[in-house]
Coordinates of C-alpha atoms in Angstrom, one line a residue:
Chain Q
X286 CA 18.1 26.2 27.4
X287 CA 18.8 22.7 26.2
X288 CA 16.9 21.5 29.5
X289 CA 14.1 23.1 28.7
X290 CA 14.6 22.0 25.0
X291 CA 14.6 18.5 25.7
X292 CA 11.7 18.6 28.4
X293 CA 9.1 19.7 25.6
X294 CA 10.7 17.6 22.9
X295 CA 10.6 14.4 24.7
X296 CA 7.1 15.2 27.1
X297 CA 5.2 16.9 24.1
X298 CA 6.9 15.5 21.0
X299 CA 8.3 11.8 22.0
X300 CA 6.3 10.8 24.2
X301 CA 2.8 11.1 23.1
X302 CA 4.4 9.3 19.4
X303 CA 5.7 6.6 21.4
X304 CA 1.9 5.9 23.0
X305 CA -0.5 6.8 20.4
X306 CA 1.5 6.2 17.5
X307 CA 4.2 3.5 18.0
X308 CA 2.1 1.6 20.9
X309 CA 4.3 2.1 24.2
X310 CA 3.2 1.4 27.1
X311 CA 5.2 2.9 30.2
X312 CA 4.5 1.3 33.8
X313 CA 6.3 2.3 36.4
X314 CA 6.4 0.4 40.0
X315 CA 7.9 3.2 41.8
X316 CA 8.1 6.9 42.0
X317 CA 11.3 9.0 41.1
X318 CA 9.9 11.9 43.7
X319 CA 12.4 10.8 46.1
X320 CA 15.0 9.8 43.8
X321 CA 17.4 12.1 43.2
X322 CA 20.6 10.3 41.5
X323 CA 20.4 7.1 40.5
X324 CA 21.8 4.2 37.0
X325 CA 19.1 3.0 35.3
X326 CA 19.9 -0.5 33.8
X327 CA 17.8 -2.2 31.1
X328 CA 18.0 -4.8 28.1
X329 CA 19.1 -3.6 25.1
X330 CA 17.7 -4.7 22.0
X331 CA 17.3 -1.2 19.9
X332 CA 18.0 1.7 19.0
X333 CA 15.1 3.2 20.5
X334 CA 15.9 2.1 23.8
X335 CA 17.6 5.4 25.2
X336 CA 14.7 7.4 23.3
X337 CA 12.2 5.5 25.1
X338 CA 13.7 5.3 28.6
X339 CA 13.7 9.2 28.2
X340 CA 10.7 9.7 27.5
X341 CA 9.4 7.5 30.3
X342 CA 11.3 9.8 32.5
X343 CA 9.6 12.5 34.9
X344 CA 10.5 15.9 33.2
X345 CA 12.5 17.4 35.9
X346 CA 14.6 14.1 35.9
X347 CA 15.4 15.1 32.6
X348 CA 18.4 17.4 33.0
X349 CA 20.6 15.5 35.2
X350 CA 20.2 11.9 33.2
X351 CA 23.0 10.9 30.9
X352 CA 23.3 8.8 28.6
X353 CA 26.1 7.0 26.9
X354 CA 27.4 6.3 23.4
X355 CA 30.5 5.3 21.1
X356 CA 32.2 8.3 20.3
X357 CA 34.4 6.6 17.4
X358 CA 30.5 6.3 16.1
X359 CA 28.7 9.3 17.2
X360 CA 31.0 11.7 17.4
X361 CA 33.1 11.6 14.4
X362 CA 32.0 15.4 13.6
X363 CA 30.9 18.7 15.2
X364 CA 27.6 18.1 14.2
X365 CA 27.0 14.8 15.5
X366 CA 28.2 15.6 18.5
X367 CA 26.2 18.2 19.1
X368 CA 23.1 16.5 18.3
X369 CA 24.1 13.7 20.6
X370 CA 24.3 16.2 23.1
X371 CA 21.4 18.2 22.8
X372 CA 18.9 15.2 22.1
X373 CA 20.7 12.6 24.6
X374 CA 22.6 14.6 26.9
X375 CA 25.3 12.0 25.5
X376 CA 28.5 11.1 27.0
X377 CA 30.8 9.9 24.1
X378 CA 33.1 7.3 25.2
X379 CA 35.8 6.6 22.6
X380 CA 35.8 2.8 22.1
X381 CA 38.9 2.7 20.2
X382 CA 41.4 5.0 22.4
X383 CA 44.6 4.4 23.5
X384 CA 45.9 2.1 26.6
X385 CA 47.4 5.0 28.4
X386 CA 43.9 7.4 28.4
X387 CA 41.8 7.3 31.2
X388 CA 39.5 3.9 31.2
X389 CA 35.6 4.7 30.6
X390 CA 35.2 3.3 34.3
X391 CA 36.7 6.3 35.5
X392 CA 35.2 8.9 33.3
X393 CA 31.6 7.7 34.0
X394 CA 32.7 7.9 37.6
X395 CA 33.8 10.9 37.1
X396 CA 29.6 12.2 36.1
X397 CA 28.2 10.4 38.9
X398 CA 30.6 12.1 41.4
X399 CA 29.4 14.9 39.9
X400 CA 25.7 13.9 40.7
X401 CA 24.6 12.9 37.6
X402 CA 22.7 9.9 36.9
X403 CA 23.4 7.5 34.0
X404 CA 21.6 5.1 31.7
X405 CA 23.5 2.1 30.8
X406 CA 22.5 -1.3 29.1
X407 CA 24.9 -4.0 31.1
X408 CA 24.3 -6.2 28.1
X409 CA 26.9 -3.7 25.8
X410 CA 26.1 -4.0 22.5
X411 CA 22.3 -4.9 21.1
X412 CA 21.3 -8.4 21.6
X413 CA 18.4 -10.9 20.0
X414 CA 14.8 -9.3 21.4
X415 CA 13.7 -11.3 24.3
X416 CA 17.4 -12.7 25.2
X417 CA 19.3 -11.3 27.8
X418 CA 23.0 -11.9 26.9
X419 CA 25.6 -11.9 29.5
X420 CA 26.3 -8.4 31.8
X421 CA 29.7 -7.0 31.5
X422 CA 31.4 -5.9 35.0
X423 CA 31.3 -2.0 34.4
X424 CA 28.0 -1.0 36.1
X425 CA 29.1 -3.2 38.9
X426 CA 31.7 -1.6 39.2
X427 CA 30.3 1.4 38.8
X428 CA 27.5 0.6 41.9
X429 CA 30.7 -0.4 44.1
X430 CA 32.7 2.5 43.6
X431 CA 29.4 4.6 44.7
X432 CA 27.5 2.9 47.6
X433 CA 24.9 5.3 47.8
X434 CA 23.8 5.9 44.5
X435 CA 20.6 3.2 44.1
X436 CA 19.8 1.1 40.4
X437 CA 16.5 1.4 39.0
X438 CA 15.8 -1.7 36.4
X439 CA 13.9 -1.2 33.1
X440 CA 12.7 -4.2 31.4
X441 CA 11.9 -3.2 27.6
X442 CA 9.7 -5.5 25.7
X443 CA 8.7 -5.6 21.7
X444 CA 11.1 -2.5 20.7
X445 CA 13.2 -4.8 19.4
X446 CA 10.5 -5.8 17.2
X447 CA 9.6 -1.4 16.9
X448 CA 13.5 -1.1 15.2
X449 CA 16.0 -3.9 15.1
X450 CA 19.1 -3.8 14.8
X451 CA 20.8 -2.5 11.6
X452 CA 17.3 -1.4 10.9
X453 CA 16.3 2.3 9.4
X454 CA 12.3 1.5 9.2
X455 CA 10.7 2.4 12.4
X456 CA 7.1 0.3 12.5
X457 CA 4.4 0.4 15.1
X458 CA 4.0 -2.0 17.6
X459 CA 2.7 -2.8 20.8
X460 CA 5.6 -2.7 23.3
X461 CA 6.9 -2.2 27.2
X462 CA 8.7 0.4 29.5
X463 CA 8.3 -1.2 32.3
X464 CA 10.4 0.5 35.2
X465 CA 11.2 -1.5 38.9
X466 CA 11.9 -0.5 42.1
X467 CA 14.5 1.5 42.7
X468 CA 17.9 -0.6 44.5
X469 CA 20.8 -0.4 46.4
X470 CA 23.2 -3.5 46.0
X471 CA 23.0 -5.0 49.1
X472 CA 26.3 -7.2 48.0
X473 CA 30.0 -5.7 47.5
X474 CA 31.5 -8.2 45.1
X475 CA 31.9 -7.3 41.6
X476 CA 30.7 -10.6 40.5
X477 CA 27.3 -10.6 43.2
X478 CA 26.3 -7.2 42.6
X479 CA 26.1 -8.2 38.4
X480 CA 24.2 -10.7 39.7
X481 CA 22.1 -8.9 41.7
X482 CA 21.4 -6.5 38.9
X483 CA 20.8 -9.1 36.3
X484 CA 18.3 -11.0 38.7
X485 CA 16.2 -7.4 39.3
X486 CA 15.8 -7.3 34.9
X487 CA 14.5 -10.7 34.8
X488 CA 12.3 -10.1 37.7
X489 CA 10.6 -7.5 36.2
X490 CA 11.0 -9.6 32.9
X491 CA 8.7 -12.3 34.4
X492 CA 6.2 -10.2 36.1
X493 CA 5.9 -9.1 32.7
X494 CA 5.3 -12.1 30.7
X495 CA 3.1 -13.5 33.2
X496 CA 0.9 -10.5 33.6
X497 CA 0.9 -10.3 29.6
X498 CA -2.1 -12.6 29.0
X499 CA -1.1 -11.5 24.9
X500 CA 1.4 -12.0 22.7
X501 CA 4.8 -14.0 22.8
X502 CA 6.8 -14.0 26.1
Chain K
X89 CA -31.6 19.8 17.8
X90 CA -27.7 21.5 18.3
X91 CA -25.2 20.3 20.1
X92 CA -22.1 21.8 20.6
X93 CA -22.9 23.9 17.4
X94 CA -23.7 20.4 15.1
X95 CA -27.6 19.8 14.0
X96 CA -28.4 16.3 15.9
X97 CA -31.5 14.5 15.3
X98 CA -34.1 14.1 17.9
X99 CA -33.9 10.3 17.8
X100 CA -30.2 10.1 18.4
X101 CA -30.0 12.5 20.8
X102 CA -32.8 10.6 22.8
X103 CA -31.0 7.0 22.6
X104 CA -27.2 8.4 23.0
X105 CA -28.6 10.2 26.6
X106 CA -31.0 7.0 27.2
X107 CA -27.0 5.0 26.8
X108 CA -25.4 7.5 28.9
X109 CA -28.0 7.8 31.2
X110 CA -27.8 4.1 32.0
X111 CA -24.1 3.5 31.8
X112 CA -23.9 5.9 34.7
X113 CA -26.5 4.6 36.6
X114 CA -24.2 1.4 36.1
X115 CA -21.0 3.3 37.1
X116 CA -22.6 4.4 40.4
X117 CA -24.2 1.3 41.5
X118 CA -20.5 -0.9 40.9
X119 CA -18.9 2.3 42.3
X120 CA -21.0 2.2 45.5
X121 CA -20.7 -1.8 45.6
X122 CA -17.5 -2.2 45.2
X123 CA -16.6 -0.1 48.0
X124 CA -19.2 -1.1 50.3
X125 CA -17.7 -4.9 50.0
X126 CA -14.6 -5.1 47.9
X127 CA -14.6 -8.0 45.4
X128 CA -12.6 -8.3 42.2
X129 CA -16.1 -9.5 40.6
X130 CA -17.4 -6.0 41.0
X131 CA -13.9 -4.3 40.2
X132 CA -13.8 -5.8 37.0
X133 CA -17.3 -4.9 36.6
X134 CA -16.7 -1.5 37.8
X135 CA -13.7 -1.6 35.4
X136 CA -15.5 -2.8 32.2
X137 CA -19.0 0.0 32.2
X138 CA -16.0 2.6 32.8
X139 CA -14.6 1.5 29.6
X140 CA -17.9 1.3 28.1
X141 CA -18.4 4.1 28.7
X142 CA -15.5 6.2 27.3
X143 CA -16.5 3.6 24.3
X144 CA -19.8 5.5 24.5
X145 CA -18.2 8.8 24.5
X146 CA -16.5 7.9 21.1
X147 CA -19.6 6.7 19.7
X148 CA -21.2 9.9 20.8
X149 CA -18.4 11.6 18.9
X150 CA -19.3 9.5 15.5
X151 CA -22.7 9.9 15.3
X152 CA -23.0 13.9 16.4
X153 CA -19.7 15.5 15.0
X154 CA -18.9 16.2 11.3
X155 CA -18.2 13.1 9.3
X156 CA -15.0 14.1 9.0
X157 CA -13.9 13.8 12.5
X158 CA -15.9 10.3 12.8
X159 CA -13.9 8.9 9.9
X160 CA -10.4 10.0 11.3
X161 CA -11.8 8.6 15.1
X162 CA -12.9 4.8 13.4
X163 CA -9.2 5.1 11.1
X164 CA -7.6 5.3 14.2
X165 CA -9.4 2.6 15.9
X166 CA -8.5 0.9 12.4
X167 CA -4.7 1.6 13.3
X168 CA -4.9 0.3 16.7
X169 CA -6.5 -2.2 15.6
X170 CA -4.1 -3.7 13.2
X171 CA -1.0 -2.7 15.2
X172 CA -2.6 -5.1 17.9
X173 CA -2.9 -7.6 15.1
X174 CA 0.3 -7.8 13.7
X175 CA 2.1 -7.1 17.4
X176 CA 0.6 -11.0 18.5
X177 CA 1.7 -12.0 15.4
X178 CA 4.8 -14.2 14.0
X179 CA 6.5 -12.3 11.2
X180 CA 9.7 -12.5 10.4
X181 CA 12.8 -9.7 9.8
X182 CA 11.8 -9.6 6.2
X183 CA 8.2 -9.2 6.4
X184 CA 9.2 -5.0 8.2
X185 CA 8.6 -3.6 4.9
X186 CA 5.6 -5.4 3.6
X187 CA 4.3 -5.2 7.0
X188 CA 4.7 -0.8 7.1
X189 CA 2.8 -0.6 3.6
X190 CA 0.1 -2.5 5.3
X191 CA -0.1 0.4 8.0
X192 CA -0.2 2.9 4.5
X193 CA -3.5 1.6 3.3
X194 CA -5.7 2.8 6.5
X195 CA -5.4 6.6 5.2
X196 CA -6.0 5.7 1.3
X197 CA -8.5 3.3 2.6
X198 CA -10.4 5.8 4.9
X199 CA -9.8 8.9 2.1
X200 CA -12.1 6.6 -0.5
X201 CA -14.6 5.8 2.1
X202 CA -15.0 9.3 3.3
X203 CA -15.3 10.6 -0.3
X204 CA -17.7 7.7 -1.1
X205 CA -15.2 6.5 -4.2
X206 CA -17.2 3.4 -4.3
X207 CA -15.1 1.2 -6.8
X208 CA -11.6 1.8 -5.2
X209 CA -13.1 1.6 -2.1
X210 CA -13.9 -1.8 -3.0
X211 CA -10.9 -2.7 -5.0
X212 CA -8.2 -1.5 -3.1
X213 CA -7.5 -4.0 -0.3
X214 CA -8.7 -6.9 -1.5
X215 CA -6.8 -6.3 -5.5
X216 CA -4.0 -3.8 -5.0
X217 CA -3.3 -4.3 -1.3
X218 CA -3.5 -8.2 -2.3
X219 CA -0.9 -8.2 -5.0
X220 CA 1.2 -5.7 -3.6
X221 CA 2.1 -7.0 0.1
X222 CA 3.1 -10.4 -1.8
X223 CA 5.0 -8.5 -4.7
X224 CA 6.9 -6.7 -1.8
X225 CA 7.4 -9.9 0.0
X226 CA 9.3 -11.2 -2.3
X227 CA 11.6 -8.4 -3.1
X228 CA 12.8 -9.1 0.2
X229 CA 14.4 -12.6 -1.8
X230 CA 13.6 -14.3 1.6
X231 CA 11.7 -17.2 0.9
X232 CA 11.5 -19.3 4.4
X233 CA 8.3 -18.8 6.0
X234 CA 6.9 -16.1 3.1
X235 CA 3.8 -18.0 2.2
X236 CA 2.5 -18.1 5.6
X237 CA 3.2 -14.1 5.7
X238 CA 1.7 -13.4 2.2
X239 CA -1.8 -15.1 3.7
X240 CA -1.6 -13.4 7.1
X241 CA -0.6 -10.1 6.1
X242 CA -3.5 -9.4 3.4
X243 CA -6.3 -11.2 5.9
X244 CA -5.1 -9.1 9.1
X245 CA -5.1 -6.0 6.8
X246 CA -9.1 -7.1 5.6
X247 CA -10.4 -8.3 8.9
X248 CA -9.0 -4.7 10.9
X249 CA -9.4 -2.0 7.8
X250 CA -11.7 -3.3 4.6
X251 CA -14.8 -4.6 6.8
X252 CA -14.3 -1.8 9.5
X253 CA -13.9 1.3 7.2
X254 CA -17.8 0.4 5.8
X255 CA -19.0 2.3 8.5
X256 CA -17.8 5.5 6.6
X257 CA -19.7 4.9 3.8
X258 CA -22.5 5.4 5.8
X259 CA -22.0 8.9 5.6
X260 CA -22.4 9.4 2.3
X261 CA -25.4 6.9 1.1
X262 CA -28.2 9.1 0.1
X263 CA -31.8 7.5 0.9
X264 CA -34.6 10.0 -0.3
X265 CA -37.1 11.0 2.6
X266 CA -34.9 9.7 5.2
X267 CA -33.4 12.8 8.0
X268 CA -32.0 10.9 10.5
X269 CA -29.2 9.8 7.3
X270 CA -25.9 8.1 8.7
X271 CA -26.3 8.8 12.2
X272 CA -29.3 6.9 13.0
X273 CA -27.8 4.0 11.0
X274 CA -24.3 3.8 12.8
X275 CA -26.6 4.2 15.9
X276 CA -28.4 1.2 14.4
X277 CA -25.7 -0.7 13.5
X278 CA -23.5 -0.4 16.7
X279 CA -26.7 -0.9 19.4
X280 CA -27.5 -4.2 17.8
X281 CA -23.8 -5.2 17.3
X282 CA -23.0 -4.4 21.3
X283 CA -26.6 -5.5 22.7
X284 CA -26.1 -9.0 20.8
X285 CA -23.1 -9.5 22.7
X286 CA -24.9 -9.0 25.8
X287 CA -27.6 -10.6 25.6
X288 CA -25.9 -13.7 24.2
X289 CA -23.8 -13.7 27.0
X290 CA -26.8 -13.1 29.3
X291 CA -29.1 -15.9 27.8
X292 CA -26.0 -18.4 28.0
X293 CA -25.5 -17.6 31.3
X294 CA -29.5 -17.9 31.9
X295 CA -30.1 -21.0 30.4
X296 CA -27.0 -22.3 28.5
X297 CA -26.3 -26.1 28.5
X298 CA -25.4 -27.5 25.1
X299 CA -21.8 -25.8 24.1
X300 CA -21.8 -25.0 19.9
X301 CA -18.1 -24.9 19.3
X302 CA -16.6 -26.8 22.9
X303 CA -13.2 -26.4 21.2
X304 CA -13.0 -23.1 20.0
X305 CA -15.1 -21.0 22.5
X306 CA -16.2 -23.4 25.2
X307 CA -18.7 -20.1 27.3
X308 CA -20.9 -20.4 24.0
X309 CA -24.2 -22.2 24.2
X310 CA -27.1 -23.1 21.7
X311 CA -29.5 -21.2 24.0
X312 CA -27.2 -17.9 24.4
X313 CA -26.9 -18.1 20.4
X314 CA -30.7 -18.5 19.9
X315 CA -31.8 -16.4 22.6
X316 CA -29.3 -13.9 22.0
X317 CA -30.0 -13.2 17.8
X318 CA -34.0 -13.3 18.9
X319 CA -33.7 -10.3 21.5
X320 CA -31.6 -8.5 18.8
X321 CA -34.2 -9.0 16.2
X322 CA -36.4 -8.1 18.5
X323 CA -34.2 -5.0 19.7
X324 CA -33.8 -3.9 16.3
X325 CA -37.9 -3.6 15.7
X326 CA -38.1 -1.5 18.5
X327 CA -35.5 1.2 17.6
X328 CA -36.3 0.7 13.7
X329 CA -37.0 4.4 14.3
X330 CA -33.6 4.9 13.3
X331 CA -33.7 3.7 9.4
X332 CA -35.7 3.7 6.7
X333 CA -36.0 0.0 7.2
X334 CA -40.0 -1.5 7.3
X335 CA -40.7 -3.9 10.7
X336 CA -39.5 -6.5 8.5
X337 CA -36.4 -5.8 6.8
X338 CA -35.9 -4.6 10.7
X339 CA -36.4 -7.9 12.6
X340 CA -34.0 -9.7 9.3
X341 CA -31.6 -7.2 9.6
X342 CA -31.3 -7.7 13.5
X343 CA -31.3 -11.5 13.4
X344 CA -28.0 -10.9 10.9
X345 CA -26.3 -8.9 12.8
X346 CA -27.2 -11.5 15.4
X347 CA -25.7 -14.2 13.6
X348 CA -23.0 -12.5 12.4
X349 CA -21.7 -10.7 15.2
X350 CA -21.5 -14.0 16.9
X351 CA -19.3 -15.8 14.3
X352 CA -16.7 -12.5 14.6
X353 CA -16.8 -13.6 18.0
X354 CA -15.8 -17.3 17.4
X355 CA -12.9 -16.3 14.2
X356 CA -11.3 -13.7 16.4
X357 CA -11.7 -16.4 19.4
X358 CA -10.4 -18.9 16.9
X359 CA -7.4 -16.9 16.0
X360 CA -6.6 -16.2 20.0
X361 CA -6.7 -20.1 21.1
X362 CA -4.1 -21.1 18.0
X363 CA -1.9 -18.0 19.3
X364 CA -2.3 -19.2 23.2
X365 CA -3.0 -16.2 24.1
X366 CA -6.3 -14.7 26.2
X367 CA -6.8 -11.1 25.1
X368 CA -5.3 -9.6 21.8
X369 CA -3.9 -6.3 24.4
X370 CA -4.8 -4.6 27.2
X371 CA -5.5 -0.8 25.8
X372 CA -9.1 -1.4 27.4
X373 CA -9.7 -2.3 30.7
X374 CA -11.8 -4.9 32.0
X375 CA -11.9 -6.1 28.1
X376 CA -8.7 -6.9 26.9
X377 CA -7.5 -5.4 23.1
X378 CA -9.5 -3.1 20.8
X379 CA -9.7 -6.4 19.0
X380 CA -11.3 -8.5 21.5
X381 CA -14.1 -5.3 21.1
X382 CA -14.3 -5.3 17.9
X383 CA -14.5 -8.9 17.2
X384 CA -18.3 -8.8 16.6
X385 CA -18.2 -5.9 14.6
X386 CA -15.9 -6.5 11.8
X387 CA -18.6 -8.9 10.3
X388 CA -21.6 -7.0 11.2
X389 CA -20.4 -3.7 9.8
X390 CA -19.9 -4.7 6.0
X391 CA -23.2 -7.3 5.8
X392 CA -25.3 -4.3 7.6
X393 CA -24.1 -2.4 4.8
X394 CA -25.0 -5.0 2.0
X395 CA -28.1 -5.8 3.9
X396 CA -29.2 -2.2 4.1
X397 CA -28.4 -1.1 0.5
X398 CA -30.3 -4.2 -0.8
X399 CA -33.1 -2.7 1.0
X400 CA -33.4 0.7 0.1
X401 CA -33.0 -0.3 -3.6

């Protein structure tokens, strides 16, 4: 029920908004057909990134993808935590627990175990649009603790620009999904395997600014 | 003549299957070309008649359904429009709220155009819009950088709504003894507006030596200019059919159109070079932005207007 919910609320509802109205554009350089788990990693610079990465997503993708959020934030109440859940498919990490709980590395573990697939922004909390600030060690962590499980990189351009941050006015304009390839870390350091993830975003960051003959890079 | 259940004039019906006609004819022969010896000359050719003709289809849509769809179609070109606009340009943090009013006006704009409201029509962009955006501007109590968004922001908003949303009053000018009504003269307006480009481009690339603006648009030359507002004058005699214009007031209106279609060209060109930037998007293939389309038009519309009322009276 709250698969289905979300297929036609982002494919019929979010998706066609974000194109025609807000001006996204959504290129993708490879297929998810043969993809079946996987941790999508992008900038962050909104809070319409998770919508948009979404709604980018093939509809049967859908049910399995998870997202994260602050649960000291989001899920202060029943009702905001349902919502999270039924619209994001959220998992609420508490930001502000105790020492002696379970660390968030081993919860998300935990999901992709389980076979789900995550999105996560390396760059933690929303940075200035166009800058990518420095990746914290989770997702590498993350990658290293499941070999087989592949990263797809998103580079998002001009949402920051659609809602900034501590924003409420949402304004058209003309902005990027642009999904890579999808990767397994070929390195099985912590610290090369950031890299490695960090390089594939401003890979796909470049391609983009030099095949954008508009606009600011 | 019906079509699809709307009353369509002979004469339109003729030149919109006479433009589809060829623009297919042009679609096979790139189509066939392109495969038979792959070049990305006739790719992007192939490319640019397909989006011609969806631009066609749209155009088709204009001049044969009810004006009511036609005016929602051309506000939504409007919106595209000035979402391009403002996306390639600088504004600042403080500019977000000034900057969603702007996108408020194309509805209010369009509603007095499609209800023929003559006086707000004509008031409302270049008095309210003008004294509101600023007003709103400085609410925000930034100051750094505001004057540079209180010019930008009211001249986007003119050049991609005001001069556009002209076209709609179209539909409701009554001329006495005239059928064909705002049909033919969109038909008009639009066919000399895309045929100038073409054949300025085509006489340039025929003939042209001597560049009019090297700085600013370096592919224009005194003989595509010259040869290309002559043709159009010329063009607009021969499908004069479509007004209530005389030869005369034909041939002038066509050599306007001429001259202005080619100086949207160079401001929209103008505004590109100081920007750095090659296209205003990449919504149409093989052209760039809806801007980089509409450049010609957003002078042509409004002084076709003007030119046309001045006539008829």
């Amino acid at each position: 029920m709250k698969n289905i919910f979300r297929k036609i609320f982002y494919g019929l509802l979010v998706r066609p908004f974000l194109k025609y109205i807000i001006g996204v554009q959504f290129k993708y350089e490879s297929t998810f057909e043969n993809l079946d788990q996987f941790i999508i990693v992008a900038n962050h610079n909104s809070h319409f990134d998770a919508i948009s990465i979404l709604a980018a997503l093939p509809a049967n993708k859908l049910k399995n993808v998870r997202t994260i959020a602050a649960g000291d934030y989001f899920g202060t109440s029943p009702s905001s935590e349902g919502i999270m859940n039924l619209f994001f498919n959220a998992i609420l990490i508490n930001r502000k627990r105790k020492k002696t709980e379970r660390s968030s590395i081993d919860i998300l573990d935990e999901y992709l175990k389980n076979g789900e697939s995550l999105i996560l922004f390396p760059e933690g909390s929303r940075g200035k649009p166009g800058v990518l600030s420095e990746f914290k060690k989770g997702i590498a962590v993350l990658l290293k603790k499941n070999p087989n499980i592949p990263f797809v990189p998103i580079y998002l351009d001009g949402l920051g620009k659609v809602l900034p941050k501590d924003k409420f006015l949402l304004l058209p304009m003309n902005s990027i999904v642009n999904f890579g390839k999808a990767i397994l870390p070929k390195q099985d350091k912590v610290e090369s395997i950031v890299a490695e993830v960090k390089a594939a975003i401003l890979e796909l960051k470049d391609k983009n600014n030099k095949n954008k003959k508009y606009g600011y890079a | 003549m019906k079509i699809l259940g709307n009353n369509v004039q002979p004469e339109v019906a003729y030149i919109m299957a006479i433009v589809f006609g060829v623009l297919l004819l042009l679609l096979f022969t790139f189509y066939i070309l392109s495969k038979k010896k792959p070049s990305t000359m006739m790719d992007e050719l192939f490319l640019r008649t397909r989006s011609w003709f969806f631009i066609a289809i749209g155009i088709g849509i204009l001049v044969i359904a009810p004006s009511i769809v036609g005016t929602v179609l051309v506000s939504y070109v409007s919106f595209i429009a000035l979402r391009e606009m403002f996306s390639i340009s600088y504004f600042r943090e403080a500019d977000r709220t000034a900057l969603a009013f702007a996108y408020l006006a194309i509805p209010i704009q369009y509603y007095f155009a499609y209800h023929g409201m003559h006086q707000p029509f004509l008031y409302f962009i270049p008095v309210v819009m003008f004294i509101g955006l600023p007003v709103l501007l400085v609410l925000s109590g930034k100051t750094k950088g505001i004057a540079v968004s209180m010019c930008l922001i009211p001249t986007i908003l003119m050049l991609t709504i005001y001069m556009l949303s002209h076209i709609i009053l179209l539909f409701s000018l009554e001329i006495p003894n005239f059928e064909i009504g705002a049909s033919g003269l969109i038909l008009f307006l639009i066919l000399c507006t895309s045929f100038n480009d073409v054949f300025q481009f085509t006489w340039g690339k025929l003939l042209g030596k001597n560049k009019i603006t090297p700085t600013v648009s370096p592919n224009k030359t005194w003989a595509g200019f010259i040869g290309g507002i002559l043709t159009t004058g010329l063009l607009a005699y021969f499908i004069k059919f479509l007004t209530p214009l005389t030869g005369l007031q034909a041939i002038l209106l066509g050599l306007t159109i001429g001259i202005a279609g080619f100086l949207g060209d160079l401001i929209i060109s103008a505004i590109k070079r100081d920007l750095q930037i090659k296209d205003t998007g990449n919504l149409i293939p093989g052209h760039g932005g809806v801007m980089d389309r509409l450049d010609s038009m957003i002078l042509t519309t409004p002084i076709f207007y003007y030119m046309l009322v001045f006539f008829i009276n």
